[in-house]
Tab-separated table of C-alpha atoms in Angstrom:
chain	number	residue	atom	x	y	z
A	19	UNK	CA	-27.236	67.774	48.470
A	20	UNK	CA	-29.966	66.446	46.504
A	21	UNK	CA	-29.815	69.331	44.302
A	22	UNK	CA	-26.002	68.923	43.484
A	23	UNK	CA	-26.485	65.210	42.142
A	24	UNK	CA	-29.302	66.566	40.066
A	25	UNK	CA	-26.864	68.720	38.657
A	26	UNK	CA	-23.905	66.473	38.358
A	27	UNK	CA	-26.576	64.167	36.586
A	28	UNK	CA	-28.262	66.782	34.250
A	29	UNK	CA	-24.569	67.607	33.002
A	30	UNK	CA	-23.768	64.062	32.676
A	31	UNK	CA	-26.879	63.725	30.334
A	32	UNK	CA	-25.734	66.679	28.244
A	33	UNK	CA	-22.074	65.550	28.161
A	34	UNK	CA	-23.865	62.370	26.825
A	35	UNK	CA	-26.111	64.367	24.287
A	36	UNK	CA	-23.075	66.002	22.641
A	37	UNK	CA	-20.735	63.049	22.879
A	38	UNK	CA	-23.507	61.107	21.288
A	39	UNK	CA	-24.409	64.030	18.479
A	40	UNK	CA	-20.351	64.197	17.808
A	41	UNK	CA	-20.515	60.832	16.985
A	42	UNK	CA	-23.259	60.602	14.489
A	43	UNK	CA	-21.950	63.542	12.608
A	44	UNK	CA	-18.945	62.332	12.237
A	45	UNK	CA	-17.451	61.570	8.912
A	46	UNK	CA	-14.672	59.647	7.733
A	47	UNK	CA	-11.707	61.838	6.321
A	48	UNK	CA	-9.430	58.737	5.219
A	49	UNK	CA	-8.281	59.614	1.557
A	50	UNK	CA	-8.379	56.469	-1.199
A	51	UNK	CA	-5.281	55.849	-2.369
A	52	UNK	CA	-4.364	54.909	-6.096
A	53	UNK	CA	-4.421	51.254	-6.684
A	54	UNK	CA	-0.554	50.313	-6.737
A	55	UNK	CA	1.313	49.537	-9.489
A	56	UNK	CA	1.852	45.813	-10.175
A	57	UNK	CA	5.242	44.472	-9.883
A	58	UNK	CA	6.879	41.957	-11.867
A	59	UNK	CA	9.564	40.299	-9.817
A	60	UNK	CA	12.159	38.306	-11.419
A	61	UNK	CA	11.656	34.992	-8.530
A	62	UNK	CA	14.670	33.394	-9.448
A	63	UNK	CA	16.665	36.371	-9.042
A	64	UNK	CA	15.500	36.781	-5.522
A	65	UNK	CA	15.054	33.045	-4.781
A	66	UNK	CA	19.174	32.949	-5.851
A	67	UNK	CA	19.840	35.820	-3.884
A	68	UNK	CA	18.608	34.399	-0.557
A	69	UNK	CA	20.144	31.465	-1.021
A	70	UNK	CA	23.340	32.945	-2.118
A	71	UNK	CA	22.246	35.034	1.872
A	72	UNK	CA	21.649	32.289	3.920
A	73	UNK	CA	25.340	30.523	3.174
A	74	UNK	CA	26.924	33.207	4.798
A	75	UNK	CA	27.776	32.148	8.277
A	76	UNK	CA	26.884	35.886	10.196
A	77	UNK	CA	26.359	33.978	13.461
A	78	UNK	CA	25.992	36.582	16.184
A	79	UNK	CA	28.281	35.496	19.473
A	80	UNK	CA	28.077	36.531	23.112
A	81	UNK	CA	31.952	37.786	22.993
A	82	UNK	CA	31.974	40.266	19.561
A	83	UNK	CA	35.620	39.499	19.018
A	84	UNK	CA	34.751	36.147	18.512
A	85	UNK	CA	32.253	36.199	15.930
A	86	UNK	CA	34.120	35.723	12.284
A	87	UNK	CA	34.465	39.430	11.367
A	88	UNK	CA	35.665	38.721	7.792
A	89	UNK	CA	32.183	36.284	7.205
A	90	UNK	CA	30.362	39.744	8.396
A	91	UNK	CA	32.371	41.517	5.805
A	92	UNK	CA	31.761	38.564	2.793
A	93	UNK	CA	27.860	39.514	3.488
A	94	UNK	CA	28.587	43.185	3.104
A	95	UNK	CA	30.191	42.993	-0.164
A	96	UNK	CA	27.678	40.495	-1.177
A	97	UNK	CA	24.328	42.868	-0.260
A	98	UNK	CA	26.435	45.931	-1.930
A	99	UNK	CA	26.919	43.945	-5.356
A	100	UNK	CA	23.742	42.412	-4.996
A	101	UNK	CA	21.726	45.563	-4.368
A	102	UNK	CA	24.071	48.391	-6.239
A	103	UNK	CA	20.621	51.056	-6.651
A	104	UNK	CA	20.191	50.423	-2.910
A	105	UNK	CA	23.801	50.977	-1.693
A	106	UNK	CA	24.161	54.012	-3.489
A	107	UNK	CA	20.891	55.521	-2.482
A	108	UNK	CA	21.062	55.077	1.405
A	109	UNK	CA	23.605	56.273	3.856
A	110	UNK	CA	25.150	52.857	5.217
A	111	UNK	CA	26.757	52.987	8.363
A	112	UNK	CA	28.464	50.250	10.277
A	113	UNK	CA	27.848	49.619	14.055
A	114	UNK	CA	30.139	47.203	15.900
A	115	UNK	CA	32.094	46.637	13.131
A	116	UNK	CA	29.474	43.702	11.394
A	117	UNK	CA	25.817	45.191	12.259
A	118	UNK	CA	24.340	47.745	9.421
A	119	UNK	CA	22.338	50.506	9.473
A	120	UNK	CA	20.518	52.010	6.355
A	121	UNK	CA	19.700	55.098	6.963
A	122	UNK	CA	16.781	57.045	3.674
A	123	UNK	CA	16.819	60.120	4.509
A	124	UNK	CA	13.494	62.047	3.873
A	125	UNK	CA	13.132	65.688	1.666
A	126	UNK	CA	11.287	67.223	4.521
């Protein structure tokens, strides 16, 4: 018996030698990124834009038929017209009737 726990201890000590060797060789291989590109945002483009978002009344209700469907469709148009690169880049689909989905699809 007393020779088994020596054992069980010696190979705890090695496990601990490697585990501990492992870790001091152990390098980083995280690649830097480029710096990104600085935007210039037009604020009161966007700060009009929320605004103009917020109005809408796309108040989610416990019964679905009761929520005001053609509000839901008001902030549709409004995100299409208001985001025309986006709308025709992504697959939109429509769950529910008012929620949206944007789907980007990936090359790979």
């Amino acid at each position: 018996m007393k020779k088994l726990a020596t054992a069980l201890l010696v190979l705890v000590f090695v496990l601990l030698l490697v585990l501990v060797g492992r870790t001091l060789r152990f390098s980083s291989r995280q690649m830097t990124p480029p710096p990104a590109k600085e935007m210039r945002l037009d604020t009161a483009a966007l700060v009009g834009r929320l605004s103009r978002a917020i109005g809408f009344r796309t108040i989610s209700a416990a019964n679905p038929m009761a929520a005001e469907s053609e509000e839901f469709a008001r902030f549709h148009r409004f995100l299409g017209d208001s985001f025309p690169h986006i709308a025709g880049s992504l697959e939109k689909e429509v769950i529910g009737g008012q929620s949206l989905l944007y789907t980007w699809s990936g090359q790979e």
